[in-house]
PDB file of C-alpha atoms in Angstrom:
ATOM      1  CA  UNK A 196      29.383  50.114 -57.476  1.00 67.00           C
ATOM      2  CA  UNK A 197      27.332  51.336 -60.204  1.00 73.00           C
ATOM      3  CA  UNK A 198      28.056  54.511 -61.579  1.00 90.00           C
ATOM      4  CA  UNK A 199      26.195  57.577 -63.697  1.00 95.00           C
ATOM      5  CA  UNK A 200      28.219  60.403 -64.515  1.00 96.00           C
ATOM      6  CA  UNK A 201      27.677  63.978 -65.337  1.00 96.00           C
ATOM      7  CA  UNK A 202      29.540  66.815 -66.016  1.00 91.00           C
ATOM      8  CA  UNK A 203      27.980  69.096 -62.789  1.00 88.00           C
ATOM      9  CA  UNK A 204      28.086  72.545 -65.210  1.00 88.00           C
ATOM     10  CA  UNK A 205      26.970  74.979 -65.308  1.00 94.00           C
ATOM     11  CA  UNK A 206      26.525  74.791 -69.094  1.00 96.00           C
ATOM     12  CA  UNK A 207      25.442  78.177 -70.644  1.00 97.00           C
ATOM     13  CA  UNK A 208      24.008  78.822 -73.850  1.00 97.00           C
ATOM     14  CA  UNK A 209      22.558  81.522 -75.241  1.00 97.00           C
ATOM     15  CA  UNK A 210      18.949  81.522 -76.044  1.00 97.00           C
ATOM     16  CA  UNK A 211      18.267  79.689 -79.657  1.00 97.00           C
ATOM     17  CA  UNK A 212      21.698  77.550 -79.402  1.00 97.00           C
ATOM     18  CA  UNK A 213      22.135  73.683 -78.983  1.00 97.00           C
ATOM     19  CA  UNK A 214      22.767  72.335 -75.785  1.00 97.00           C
ATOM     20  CA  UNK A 215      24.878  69.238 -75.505  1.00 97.00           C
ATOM     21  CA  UNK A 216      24.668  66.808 -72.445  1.00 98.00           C
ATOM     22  CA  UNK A 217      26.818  63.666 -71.517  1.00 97.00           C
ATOM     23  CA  UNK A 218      26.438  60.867 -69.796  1.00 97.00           C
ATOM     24  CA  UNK A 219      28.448  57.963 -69.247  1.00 97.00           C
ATOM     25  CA  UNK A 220      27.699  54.670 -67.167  1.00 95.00           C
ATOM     26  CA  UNK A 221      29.746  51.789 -65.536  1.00 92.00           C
ATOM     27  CA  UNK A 222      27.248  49.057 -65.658  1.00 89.00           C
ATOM     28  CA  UNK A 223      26.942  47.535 -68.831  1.00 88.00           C
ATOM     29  CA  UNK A 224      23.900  45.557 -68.156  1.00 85.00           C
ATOM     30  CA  UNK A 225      22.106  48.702 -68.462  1.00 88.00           C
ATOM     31  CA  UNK A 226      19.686  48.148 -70.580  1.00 87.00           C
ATOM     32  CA  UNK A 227      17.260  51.741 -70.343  1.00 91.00           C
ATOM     33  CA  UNK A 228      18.184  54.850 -69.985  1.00 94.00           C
ATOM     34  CA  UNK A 229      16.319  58.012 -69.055  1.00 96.00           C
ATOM     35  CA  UNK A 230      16.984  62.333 -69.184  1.00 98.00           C
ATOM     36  CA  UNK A 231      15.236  63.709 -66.692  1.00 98.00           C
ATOM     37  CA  UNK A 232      14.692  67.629 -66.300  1.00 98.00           C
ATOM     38  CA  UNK A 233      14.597  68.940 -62.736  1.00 98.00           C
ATOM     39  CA  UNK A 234      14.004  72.373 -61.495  1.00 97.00           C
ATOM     40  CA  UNK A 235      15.246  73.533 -58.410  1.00 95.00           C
ATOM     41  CA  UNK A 236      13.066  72.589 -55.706  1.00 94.00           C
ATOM     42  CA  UNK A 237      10.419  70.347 -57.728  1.00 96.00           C
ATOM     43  CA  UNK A 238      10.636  66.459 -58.942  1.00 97.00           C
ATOM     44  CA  UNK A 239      12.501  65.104 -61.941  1.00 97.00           C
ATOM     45  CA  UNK A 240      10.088  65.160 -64.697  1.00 96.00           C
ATOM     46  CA  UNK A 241      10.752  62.551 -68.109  1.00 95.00           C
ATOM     47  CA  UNK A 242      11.907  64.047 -70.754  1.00 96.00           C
ATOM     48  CA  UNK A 243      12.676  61.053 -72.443  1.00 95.00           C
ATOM     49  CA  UNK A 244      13.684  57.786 -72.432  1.00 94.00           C
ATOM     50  CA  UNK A 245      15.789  55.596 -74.948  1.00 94.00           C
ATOM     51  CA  UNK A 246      16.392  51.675 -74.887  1.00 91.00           C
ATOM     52  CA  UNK A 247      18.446  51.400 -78.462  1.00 93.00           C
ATOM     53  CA  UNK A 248      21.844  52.354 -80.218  1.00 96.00           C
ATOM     54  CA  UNK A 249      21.663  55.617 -82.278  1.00 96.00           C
ATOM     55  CA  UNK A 250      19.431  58.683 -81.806  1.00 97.00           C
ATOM     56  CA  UNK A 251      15.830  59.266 -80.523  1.00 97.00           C
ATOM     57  CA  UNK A 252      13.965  62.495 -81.437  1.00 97.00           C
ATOM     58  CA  UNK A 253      11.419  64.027 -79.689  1.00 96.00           C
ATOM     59  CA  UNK A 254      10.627  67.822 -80.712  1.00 97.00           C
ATOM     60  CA  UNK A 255      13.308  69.649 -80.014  1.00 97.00           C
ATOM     61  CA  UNK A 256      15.344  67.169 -78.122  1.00 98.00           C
ATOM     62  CA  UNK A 257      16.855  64.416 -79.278  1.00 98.00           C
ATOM     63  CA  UNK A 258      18.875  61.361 -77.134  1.00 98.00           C
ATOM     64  CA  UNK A 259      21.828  59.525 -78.130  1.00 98.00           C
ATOM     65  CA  UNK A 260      22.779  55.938 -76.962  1.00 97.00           C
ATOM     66  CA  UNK A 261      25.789  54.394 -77.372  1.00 97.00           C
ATOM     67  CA  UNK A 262      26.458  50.904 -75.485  1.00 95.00           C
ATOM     68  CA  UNK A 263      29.799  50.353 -77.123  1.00 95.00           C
ATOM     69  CA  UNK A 264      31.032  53.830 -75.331  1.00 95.00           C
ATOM     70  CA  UNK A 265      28.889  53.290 -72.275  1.00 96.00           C
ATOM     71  CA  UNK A 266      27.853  57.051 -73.221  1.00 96.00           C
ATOM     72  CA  UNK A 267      24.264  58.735 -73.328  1.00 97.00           C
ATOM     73  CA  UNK A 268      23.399  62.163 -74.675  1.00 98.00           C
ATOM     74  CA  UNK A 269      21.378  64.822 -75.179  1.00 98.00           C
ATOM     75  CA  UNK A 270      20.725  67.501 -77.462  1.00 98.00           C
ATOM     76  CA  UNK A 271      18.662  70.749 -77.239  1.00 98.00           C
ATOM     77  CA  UNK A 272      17.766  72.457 -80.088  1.00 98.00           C
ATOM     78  CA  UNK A 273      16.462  76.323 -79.970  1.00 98.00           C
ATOM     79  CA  UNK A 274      17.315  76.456 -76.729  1.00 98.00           C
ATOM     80  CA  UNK A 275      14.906  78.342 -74.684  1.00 97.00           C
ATOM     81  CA  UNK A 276      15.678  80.774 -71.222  1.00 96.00           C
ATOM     82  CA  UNK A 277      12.641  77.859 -69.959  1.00 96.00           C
ATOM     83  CA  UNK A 278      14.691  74.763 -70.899  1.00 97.00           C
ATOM     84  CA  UNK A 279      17.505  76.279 -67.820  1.00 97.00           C
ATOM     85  CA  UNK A 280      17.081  73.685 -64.792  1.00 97.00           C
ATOM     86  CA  UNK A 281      18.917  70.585 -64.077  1.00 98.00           C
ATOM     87  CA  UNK A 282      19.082  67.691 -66.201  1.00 98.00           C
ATOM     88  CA  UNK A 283      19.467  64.048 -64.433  1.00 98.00           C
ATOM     89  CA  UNK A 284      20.522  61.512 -66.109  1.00 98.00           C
ATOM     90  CA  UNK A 285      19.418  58.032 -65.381  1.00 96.00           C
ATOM     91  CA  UNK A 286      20.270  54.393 -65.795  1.00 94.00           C
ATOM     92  CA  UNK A 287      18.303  51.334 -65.249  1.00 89.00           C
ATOM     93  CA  UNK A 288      18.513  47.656 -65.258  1.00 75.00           C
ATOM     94  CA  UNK A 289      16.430  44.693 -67.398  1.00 67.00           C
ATOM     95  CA  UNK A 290      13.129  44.293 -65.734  1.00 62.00           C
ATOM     96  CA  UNK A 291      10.173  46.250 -64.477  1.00 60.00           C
ATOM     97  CA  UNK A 292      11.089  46.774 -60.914  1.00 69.00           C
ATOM     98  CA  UNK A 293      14.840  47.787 -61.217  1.00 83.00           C
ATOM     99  CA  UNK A 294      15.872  51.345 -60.116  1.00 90.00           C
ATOM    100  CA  UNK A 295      16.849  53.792 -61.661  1.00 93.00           C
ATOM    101  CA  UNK A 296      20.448  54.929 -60.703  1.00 94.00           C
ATOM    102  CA  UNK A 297      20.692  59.014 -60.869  1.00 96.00           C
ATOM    103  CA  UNK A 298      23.773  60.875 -62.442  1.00 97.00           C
ATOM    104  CA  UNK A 299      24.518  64.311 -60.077  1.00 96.00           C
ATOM    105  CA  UNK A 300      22.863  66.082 -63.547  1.00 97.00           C
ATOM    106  CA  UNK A 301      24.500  68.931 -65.544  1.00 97.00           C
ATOM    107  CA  UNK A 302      23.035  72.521 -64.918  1.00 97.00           C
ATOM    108  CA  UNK A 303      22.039  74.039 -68.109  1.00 97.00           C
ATOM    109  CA  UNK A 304      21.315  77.823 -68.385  1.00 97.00           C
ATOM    110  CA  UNK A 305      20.292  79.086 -71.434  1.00 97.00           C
ATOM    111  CA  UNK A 306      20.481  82.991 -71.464  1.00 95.00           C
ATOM    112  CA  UNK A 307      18.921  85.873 -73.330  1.00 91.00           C
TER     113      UNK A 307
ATOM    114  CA  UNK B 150      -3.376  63.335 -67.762  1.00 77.00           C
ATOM    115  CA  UNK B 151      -2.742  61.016 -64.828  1.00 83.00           C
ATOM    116  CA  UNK B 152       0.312  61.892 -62.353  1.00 93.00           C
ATOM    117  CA  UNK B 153       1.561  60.778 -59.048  1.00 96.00           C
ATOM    118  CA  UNK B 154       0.496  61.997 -55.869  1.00 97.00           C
ATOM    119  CA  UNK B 155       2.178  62.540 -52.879  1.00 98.00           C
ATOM    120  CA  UNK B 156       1.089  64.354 -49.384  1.00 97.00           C
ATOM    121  CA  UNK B 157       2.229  66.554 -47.615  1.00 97.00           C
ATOM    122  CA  UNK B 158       4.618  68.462 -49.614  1.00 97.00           C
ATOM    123  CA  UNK B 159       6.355  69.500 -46.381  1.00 97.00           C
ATOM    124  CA  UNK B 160       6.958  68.296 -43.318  1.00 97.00           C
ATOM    125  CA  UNK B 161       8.517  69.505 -40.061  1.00 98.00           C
ATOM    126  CA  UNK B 162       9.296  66.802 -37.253  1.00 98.00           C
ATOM    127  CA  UNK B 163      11.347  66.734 -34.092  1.00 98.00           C
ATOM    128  CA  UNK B 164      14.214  63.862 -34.139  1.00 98.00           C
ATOM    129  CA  UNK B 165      13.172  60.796 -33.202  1.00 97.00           C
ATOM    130  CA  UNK B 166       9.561  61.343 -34.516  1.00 98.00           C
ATOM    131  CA  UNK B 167       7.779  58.735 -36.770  1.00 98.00           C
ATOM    132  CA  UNK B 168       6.579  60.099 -39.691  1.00 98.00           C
ATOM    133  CA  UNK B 169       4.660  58.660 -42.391  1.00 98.00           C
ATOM    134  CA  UNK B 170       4.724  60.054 -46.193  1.00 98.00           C
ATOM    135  CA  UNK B 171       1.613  59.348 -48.576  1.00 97.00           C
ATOM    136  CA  UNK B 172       1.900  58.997 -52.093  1.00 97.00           C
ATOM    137  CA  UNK B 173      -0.919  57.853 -55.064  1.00 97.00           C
ATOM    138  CA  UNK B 174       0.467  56.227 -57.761  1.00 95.00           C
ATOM    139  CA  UNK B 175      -0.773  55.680 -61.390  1.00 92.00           C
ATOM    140  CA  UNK B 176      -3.600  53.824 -60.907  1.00 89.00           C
ATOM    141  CA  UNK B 177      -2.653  51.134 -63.834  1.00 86.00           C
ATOM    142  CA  UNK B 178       1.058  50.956 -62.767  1.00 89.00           C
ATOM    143  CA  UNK B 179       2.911  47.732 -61.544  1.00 88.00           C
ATOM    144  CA  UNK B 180       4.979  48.957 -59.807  1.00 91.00           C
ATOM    145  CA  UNK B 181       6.056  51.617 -56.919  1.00 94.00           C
ATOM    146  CA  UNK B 182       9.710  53.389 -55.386  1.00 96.00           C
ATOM    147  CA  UNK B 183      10.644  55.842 -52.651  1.00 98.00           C
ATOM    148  CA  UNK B 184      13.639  57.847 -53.601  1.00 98.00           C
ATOM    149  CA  UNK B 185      15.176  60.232 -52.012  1.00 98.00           C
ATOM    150  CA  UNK B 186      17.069  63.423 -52.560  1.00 98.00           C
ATOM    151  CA  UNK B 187      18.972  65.425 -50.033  1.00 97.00           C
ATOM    152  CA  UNK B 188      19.687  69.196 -50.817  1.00 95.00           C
ATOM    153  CA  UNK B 189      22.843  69.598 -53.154  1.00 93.00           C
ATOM    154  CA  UNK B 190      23.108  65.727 -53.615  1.00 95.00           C
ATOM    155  CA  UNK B 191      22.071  62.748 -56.426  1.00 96.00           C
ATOM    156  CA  UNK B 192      18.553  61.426 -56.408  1.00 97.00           C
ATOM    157  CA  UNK B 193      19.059  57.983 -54.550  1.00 97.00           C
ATOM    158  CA  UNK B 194      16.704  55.055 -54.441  1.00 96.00           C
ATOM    159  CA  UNK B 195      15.195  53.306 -51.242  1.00 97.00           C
ATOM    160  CA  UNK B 196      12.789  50.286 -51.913  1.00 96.00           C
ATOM    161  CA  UNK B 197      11.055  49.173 -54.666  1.00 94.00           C
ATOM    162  CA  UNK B 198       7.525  47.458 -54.398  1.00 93.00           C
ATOM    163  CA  UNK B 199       5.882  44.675 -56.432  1.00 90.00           C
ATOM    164  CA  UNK B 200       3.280  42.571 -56.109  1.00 88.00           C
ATOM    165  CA  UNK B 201       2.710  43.593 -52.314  1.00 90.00           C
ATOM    166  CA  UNK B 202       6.492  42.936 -51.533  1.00 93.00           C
ATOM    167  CA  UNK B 203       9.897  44.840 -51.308  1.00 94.00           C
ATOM    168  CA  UNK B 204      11.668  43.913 -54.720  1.00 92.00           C
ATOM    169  CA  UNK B 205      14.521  45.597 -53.364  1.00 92.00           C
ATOM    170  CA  UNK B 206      16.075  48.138 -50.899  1.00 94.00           C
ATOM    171  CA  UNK B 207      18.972  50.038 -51.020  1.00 94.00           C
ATOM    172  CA  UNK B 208      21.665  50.313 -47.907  1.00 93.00           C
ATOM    173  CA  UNK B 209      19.818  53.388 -47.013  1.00 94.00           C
ATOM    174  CA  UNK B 210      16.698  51.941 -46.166  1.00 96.00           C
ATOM    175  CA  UNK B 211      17.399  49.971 -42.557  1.00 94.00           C
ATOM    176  CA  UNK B 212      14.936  48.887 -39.965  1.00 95.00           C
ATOM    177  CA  UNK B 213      13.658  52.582 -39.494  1.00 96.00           C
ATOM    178  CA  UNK B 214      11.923  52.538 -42.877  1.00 97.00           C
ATOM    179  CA  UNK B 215       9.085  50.668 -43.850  1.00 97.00           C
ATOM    180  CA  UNK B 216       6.842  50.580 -46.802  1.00 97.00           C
ATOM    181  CA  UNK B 217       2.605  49.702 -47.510  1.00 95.00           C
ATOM    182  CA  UNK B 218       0.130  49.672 -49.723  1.00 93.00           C
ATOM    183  CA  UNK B 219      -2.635  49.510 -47.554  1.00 86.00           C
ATOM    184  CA  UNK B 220      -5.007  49.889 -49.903  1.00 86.00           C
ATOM    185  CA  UNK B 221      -5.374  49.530 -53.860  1.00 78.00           C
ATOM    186  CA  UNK B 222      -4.544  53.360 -54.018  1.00 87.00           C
ATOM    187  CA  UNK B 223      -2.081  54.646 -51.453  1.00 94.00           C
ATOM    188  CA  UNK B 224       1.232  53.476 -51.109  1.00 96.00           C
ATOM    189  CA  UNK B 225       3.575  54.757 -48.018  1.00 97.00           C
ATOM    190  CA  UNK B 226       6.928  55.359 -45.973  1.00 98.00           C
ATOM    191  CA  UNK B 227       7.325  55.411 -42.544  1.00 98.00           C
ATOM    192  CA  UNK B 228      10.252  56.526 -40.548  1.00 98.00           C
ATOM    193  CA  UNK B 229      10.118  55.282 -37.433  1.00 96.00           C
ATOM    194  CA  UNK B 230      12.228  57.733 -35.476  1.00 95.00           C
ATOM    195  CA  UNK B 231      13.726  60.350 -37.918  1.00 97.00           C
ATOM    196  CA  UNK B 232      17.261  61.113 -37.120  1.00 97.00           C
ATOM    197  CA  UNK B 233      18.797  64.619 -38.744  1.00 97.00           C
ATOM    198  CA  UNK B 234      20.006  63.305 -41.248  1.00 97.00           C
ATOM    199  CA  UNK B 235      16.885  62.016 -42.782  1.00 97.00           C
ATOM    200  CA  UNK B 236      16.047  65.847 -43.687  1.00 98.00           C
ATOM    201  CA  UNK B 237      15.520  65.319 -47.292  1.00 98.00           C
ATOM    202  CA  UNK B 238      12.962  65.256 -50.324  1.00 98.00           C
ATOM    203  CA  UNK B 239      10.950  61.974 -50.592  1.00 98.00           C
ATOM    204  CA  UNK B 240      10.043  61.328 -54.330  1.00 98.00           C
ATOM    205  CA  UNK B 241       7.351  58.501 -55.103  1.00 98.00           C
ATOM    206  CA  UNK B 242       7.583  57.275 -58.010  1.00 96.00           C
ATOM    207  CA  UNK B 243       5.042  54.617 -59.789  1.00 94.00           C
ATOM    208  CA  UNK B 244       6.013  52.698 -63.718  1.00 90.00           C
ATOM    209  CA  UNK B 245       5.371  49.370 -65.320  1.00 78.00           C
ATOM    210  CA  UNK B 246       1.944  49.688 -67.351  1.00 67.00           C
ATOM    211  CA  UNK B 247       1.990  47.719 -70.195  1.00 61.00           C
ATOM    212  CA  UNK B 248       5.448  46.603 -69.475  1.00 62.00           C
ATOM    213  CA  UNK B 249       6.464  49.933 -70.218  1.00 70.00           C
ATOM    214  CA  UNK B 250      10.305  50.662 -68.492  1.00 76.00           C
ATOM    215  CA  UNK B 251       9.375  54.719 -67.769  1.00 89.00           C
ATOM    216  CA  UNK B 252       8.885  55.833 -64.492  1.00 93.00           C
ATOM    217  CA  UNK B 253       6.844  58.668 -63.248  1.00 94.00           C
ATOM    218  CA  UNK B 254       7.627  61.126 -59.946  1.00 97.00           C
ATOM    219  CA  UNK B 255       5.466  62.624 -57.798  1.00 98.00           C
ATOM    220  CA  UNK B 256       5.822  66.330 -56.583  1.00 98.00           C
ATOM    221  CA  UNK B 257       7.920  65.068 -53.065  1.00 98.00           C
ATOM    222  CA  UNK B 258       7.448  65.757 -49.803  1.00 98.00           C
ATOM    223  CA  UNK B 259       9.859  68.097 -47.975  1.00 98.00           C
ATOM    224  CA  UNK B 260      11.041  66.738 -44.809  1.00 98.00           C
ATOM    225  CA  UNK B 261      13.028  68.805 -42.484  1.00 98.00           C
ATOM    226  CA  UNK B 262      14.171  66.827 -39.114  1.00 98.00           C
ATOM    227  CA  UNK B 263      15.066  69.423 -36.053  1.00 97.00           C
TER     228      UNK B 263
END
């Protein structure tokens, strides 16, 4: 069985702080890997994706791969009271049509 | 920007009920999934669609479901006859442009069997 796993949270923060979010996967054939902010009640919307070892920065977020660990992250920066929602991890398999396998995702709130 | 469709955002059925969910994908993508999310739980995939076939299905998806793409624009789900326990959000999703790996949700339609 192929496995994504969060920490459920919540994770709180206060407002201008760096948010840290982990990830780890059982199927090393993974070969993408996806962070995916949902709020409640609406659709998981990219936030980014990453395919490589090391980091990937995008504004103020950045992801972290590491297929060695079998561990994805990723970082906030400046958190904001608008970046509090949950954030889904996801894992998918070589080739266009695979599916993406869905971690429970870690509630962040950021507060004033 | 372009963005995935999906009608109706909510929908209220008595068990046993077929109902059919509607969703638009990207209009350049390759490829097309239902997933589905009941409340509290994981997103969890159903069926993915290529090239006018299933690619692949998860145990979830039995002989009640069925997908189509009817057209070259809509792509759908039916539930033959909803059971409880199909109450649940029903994301579209549409990816593969360019060979690109990413893909991209609709808004979800509610469904709530009684």
């Amino acid at each position: 069985q192929k496995e994504v796993e969060q920490n459920s949270g919540p994770l709180s923060v206060p407002e201008g702080a760096i948010a840290s979010l982990n990830c780890t996967y059982s199927d090393r054939g993974s070969q993408s890997f996806f962070w995916y902010r949902q709020y409640s009640g609406k659709s998981p919307e990219l936030i980014m994706s990453i395919y490589s070892n090391g980091d990937k920065e995008d504004g103020r977020f950045t992801a972290q791969l590491n297929k060695a660990s079998q561990y994805v992250s990723l970082l906030i920066r400046d958190s904001q009271p608008s970046d509090s929602a949950t954030y889904l991890c996801a894992v998918k398999g070589l080739g266009g049509y695979n599916k993406l396998i869905f971690g429970a995702g870690t509630r962040l709130a950021v507060h004033p | 920007e372009p963005e995935v469709t999906q009608t109706p955002s909510h929908q209220v059925t008595q068990m046993g009920q077929e109902v059919i969910l509607r969703c638009v994908p990207i209009s350049n993508h390759l490829y097309f999934y239902w997933y589905r999310q009941i409340l509290g739980q994981k997103v969890e995939f159903l069926v993915s669609f290529y090239n006018n076939e299933i690619s692949e299905k998860s145990e979830i998806f039995d002989d009640q479901f069925s997908v189509e793409r009817p057209d070259g624009s809509n792509f759908t789900l039916k539930i033959r006859s909803t059971k409880l326990e199909d109450s649940a959000m029903y994301f579209c999703a549409s990816g593969g442009a360019g060979g690109q790996e990413t893909q991209y949700f609709g808004p979800g339609t509610r469904l709530l069997v009684l």
